[in-house]
Coordinates of C-alpha atoms and ligand atoms in Angstrom, one line a residue:
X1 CA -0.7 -7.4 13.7
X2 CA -1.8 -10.9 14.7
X3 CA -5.1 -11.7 14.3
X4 CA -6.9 -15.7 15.2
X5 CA -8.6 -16.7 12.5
X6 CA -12.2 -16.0 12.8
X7 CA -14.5 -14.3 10.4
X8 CA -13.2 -10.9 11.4
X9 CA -10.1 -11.6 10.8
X10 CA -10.9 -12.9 7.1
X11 CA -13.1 -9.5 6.5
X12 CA -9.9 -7.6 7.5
X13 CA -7.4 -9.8 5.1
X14 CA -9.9 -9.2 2.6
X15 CA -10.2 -5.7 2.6
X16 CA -5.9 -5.5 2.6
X17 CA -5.4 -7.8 -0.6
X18 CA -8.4 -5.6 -2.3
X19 CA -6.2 -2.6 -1.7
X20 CA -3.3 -4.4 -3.0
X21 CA -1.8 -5.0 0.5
X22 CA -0.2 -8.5 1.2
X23 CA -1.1 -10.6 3.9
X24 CA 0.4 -13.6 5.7
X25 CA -1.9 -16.3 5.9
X26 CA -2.2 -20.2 7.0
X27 CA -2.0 -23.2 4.9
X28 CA -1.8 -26.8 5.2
X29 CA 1.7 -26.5 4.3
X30 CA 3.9 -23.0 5.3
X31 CA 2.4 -19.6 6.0
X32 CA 1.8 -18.0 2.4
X33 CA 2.6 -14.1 2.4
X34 CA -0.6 -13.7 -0.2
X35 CA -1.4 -10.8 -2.3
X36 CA -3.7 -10.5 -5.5
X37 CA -2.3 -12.4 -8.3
X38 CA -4.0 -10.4 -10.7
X39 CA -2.1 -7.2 -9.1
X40 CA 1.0 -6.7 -10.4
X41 CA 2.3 -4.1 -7.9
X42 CA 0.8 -6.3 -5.1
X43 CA 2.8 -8.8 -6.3
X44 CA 5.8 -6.8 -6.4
X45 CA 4.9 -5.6 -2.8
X46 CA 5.4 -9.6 -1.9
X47 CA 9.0 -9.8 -3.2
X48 CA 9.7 -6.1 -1.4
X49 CA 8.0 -7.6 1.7
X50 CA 10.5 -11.1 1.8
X51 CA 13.8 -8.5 0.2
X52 CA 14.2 -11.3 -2.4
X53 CA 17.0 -10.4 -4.4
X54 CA 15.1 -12.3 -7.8
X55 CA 11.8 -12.7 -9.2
X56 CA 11.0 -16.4 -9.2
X57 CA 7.6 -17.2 -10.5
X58 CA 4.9 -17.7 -7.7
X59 CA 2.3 -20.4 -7.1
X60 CA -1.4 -18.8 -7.9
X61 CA -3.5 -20.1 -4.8
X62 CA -7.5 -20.7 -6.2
X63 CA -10.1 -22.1 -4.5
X64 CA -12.1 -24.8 -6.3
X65 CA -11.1 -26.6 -10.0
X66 CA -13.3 -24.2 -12.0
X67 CA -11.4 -21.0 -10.9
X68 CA -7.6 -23.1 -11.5
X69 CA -9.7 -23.8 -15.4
X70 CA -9.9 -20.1 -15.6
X71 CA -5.7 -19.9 -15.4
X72 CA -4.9 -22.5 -17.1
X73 CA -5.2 -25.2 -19.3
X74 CA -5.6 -28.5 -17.9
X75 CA -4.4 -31.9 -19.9
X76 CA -5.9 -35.1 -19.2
X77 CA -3.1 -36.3 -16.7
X78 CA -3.7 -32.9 -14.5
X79 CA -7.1 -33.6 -14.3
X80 CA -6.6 -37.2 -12.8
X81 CA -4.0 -35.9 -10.2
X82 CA -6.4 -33.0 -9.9
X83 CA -9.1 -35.3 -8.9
X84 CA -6.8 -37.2 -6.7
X85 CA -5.0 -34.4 -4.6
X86 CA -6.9 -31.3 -5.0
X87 CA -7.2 -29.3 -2.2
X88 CA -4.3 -30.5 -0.4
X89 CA -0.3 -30.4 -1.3
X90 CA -0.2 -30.6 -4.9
X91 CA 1.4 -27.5 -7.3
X92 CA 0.7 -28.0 -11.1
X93 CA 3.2 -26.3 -13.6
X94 CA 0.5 -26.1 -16.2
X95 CA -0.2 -24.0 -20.1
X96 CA -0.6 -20.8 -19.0
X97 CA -4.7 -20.3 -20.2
X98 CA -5.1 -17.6 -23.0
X99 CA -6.5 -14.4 -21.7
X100 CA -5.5 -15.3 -18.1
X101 CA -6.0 -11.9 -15.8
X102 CA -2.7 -13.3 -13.7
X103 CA 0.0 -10.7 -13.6
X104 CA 3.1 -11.5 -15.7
X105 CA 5.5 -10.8 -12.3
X106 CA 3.9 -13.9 -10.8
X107 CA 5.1 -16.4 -13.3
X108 CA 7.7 -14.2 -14.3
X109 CA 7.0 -13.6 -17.8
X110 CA 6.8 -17.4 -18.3
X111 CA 3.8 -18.4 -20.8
X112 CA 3.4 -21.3 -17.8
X113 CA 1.3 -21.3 -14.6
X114 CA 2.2 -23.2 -11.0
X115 CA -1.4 -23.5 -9.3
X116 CA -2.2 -25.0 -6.4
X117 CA -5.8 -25.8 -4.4
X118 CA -4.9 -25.2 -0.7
X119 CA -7.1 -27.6 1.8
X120 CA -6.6 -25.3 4.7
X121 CA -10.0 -23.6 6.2
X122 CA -8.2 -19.7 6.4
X123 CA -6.4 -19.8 2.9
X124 CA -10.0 -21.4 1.8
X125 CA -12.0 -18.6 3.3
X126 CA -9.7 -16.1 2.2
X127 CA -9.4 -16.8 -1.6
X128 CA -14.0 -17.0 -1.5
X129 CA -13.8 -14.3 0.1
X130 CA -11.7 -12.0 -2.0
X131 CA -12.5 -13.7 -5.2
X132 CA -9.4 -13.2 -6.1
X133 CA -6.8 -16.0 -7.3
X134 CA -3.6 -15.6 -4.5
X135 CA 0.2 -15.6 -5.4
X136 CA 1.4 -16.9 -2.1
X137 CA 5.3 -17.8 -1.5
X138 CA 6.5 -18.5 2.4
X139 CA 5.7 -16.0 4.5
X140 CA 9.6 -15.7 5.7
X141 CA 12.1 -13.6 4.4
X142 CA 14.4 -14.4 1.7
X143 CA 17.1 -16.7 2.5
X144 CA 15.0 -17.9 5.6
X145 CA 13.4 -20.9 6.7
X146 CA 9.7 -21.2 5.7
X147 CA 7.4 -20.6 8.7
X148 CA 4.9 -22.9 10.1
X149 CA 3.1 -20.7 13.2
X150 CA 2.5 -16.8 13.2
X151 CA 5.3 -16.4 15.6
X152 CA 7.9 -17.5 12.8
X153 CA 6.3 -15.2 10.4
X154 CA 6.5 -12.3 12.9
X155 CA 9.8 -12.5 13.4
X156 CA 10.6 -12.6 9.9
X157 CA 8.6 -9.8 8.8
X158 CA 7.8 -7.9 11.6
X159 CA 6.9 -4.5 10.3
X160 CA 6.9 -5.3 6.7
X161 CA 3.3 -6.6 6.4
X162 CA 0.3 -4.9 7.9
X163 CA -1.5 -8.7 8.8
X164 CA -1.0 -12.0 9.9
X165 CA -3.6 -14.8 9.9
X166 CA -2.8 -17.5 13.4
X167 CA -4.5 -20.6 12.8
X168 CA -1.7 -22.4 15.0
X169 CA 0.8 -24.6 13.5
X170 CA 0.7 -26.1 9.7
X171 CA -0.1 -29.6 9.7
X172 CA 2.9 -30.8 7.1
X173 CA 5.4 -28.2 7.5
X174 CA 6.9 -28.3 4.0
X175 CA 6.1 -26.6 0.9
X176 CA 3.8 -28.3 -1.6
X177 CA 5.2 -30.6 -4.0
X178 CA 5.3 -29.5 -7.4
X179 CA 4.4 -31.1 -11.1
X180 CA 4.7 -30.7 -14.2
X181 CA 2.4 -33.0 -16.3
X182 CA 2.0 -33.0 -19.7
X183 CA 0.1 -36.0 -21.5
X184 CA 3.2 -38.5 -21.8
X185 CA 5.1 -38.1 -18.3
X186 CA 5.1 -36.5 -15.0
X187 CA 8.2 -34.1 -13.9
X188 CA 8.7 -33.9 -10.2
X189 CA 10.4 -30.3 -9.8
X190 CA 9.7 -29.8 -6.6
X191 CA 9.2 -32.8 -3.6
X192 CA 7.1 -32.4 -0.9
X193 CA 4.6 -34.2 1.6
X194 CA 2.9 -35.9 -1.8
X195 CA 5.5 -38.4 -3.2
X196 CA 6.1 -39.4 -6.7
X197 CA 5.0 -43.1 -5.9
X198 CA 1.6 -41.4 -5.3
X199 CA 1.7 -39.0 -8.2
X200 CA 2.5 -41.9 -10.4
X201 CA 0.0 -44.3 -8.9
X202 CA -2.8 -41.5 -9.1
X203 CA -2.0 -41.0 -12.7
X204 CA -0.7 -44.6 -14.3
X205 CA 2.7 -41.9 -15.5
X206 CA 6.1 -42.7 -14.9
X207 CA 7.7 -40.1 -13.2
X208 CA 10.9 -38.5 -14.5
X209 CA 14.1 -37.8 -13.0
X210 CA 13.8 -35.0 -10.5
X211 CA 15.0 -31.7 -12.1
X212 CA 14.9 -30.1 -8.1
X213 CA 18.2 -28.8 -8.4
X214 CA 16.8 -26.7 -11.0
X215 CA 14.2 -25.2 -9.2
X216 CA 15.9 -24.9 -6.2
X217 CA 18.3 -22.5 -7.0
X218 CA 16.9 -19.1 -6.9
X219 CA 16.7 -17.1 -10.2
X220 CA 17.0 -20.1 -12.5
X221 CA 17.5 -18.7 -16.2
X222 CA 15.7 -21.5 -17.1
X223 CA 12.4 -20.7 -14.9
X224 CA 12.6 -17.0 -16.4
X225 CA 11.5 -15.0 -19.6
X226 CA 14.1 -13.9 -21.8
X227 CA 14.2 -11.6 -24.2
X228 CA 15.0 -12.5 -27.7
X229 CA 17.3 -9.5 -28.7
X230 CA 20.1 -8.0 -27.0
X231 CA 19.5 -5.8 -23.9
X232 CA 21.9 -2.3 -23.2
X233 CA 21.5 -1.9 -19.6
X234 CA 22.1 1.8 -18.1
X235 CA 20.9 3.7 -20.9
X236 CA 20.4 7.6 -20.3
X237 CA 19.0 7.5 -23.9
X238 CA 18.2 5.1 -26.7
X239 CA 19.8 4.7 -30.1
X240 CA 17.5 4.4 -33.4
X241 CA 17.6 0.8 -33.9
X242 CA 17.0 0.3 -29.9
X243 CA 13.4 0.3 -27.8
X244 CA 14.3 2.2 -24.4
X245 CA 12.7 0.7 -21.9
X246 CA 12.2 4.2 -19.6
X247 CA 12.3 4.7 -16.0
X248 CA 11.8 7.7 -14.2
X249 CA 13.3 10.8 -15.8
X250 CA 14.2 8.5 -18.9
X251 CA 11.1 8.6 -20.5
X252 CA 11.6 6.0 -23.6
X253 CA 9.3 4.5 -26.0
X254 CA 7.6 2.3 -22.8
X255 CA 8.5 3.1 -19.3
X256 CA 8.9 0.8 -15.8
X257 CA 7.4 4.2 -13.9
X258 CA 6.7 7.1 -14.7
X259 CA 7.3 9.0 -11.4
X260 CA 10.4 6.3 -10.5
X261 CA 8.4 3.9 -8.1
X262 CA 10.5 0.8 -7.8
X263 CA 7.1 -0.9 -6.4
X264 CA 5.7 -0.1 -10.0
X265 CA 8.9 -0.8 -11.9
X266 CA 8.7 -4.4 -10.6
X267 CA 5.6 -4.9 -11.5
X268 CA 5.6 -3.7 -14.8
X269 CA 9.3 -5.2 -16.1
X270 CA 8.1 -8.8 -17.4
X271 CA 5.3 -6.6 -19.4
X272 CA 7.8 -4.2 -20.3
X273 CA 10.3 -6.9 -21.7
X274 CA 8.0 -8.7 -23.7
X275 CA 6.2 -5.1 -25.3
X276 CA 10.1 -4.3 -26.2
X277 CA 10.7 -8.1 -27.6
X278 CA 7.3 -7.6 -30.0
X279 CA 8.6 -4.3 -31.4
X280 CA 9.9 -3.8 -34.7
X281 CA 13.6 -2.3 -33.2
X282 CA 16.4 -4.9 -33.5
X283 CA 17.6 -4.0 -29.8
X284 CA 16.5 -2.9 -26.1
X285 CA 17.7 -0.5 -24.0
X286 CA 16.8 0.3 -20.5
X287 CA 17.4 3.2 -18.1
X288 CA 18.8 3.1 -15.2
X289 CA 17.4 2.2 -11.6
X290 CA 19.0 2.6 -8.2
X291 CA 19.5 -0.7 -6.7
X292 CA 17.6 -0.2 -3.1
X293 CA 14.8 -2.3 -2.1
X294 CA 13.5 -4.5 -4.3
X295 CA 15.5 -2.1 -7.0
X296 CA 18.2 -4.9 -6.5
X297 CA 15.7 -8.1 -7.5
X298 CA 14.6 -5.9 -11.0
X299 CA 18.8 -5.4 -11.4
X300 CA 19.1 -9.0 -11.1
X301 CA 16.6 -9.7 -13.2
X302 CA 17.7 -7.4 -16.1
X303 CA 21.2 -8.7 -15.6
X304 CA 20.1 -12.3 -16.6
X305 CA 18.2 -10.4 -19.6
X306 CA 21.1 -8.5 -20.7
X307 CA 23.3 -11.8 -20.8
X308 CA 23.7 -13.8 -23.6
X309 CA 26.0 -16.8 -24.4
Ligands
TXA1 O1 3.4 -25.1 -0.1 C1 3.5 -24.2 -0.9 O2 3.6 -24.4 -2.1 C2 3.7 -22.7 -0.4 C3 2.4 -22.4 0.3 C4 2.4 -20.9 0.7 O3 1.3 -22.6 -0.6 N1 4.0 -21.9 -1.4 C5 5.3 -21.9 -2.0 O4 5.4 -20.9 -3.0 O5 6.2 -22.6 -1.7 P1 6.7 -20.4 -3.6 O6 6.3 -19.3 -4.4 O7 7.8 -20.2 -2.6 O8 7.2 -21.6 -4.6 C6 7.3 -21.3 -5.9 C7 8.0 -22.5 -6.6 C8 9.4 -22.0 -7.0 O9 10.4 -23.0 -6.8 C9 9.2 -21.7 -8.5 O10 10.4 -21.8 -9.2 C10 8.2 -22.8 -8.9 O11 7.3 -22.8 -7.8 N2 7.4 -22.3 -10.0 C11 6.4 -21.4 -10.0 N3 5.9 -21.2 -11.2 C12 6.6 -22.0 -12.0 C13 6.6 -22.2 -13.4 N4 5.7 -21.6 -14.3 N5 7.5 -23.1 -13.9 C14 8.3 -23.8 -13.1 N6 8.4 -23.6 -11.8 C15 7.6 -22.7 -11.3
MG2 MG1 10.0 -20.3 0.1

């Protein structure tokens, strides 16, 4: 359903993410397809929502500075281009902070955090409202182009999400760009309606060369958690020197579900890979799971865990 934004329309949106519903909503830059970061099977209900066939790690959506403090850990060059561009277009690749409620699908098991400030008066209202920090991608489905009015959204989703949020059209029209800052340079990994000139002014950094390409293709290695030890997929049963990772009727030493949800399998696998990692077996092994839904974006992901040079 469409709904202007109003108040109503916030209460409603509200009441969906603290059920663990996504919802599309408005920003200054694309419609965002929002659920509560610090959900892990809303989150996995985003990436079933858009059928993306990986887990890339999400931008965290939180209203004000002292909420983004909570999530991570900000050096002195963040805070300058904090100060400068916050809210508004900006995405920070920042230390993910210790003790961090965010769900390990939305950075994908990476011990970094992108957050963003959003300036736009529904994605504003929505995150006070909730109190809840956002993991927002486009509101389109995979392999589409990001929407800037309701309509897009609708046609990309229609019947997938239970909400959408019509504040007309976005004012830029193009994802935020994204940092990553760390005291001695700035990395440009994503560009976007703030340019590096003004990054570089706002902060006295040079930027470096832009690593886009990286970023840009979908399912990166390099933007992903990997498991340390070598990874058996399709295992009916574990050996003794190997941690089964269960699913389903495979039970194992941890499992993805219980009852075989995929929605709960997503959610849990970047927890599941890193519990399997810590343990004191040499080797992991994990079940098997049919490849339907957003089954094929956990088989993708376990494929790039399973591989090794
Ligand atoms: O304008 C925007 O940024 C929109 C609106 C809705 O806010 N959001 C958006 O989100 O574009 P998304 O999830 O589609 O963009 C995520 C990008 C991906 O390219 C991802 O690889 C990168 O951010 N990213 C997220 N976390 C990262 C991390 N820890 N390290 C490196 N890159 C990260
Ligand atoms: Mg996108």
């Amino acid at each position: 359903m469409i709904r202007p934004f109003d108040d109503a329309a916030i209460e409603d949106a509200v009441t969906r993410i603290r059920a663990g519903e996504c919802v599309a909503v408005p920003t200054e830059t694309v419609y965002g397809l929002a659920a509560d970061a610090t959900n892990g099977e809303a989150v996995a209900s985003v990436y079933a929502a858009k059928g993306r066939p990986s887990f890339n790690p999400l931008i965290v959506h939180v209203p004000d500075l002292a909420t983004a403090k909570t999530l991570a850990d900000l050096n002195g060059a963040a805070e300058q281009l904090a100060e400068q561009f916050w809210p508004g277009p900006l995405t920070m690749v920042l230390p993910r902070a210790k003790n961090s409620p965010v769900a390990d699908i939305v950075t994908a098991g990476l011990d970094t955090i992108a957050i963003r400030i959003p300036a736009h008066p529904a994605m504003q209202a929505l995150l006070r409202a909730s109190g809840r920090p956002l993991a927002a991608p486009s509101a389109n489905a995979s392999g589409r182009i990001s929407p800037t009015q309701a309509a897009h959204v609708r046609q990309s989703l229609d019947g997938k999400i239970g909400l959408i949020i019509d504040a007309g059209p976005s004012g830029l029209g193009l994802e935020s760009t994204i940092v990553a800052a760390d005291d001695a340079s700035v990395r440009l990994l994503r560009p976007g309606p703030i340019t590096a000139d003004q990054i570089s002014d706002a902060c006295g950094l040079a930027i470096e060369a832009s690593k886009s390409e990286m970023i840009t293709a979908p399912g990166q290695l390099e933007t992903h958690y990997a498991p340390a030890k070598p990874l058996r997929l399709d295992a009916s049963s574990g050996e003794p020197d190997e941690w089964l990772i269960g699913f389903g009727a495979v039970a194992g030493d941890a499992s993805l579900s219980d009852t075989g949800d995929l929605i709960e399998a997503a959610a849990n696998l970047f927890g599941c890979l890193h519990e399997a990692d810590a343990s004191d077996r040499p080797k992991i092994a994990v079940a098997p799971l049919p490849r339907d839904g957003i089954g094929e974006a956990i088989a993708d992901r376990l494929a790039r865990a399973a591989h090794r040079d």
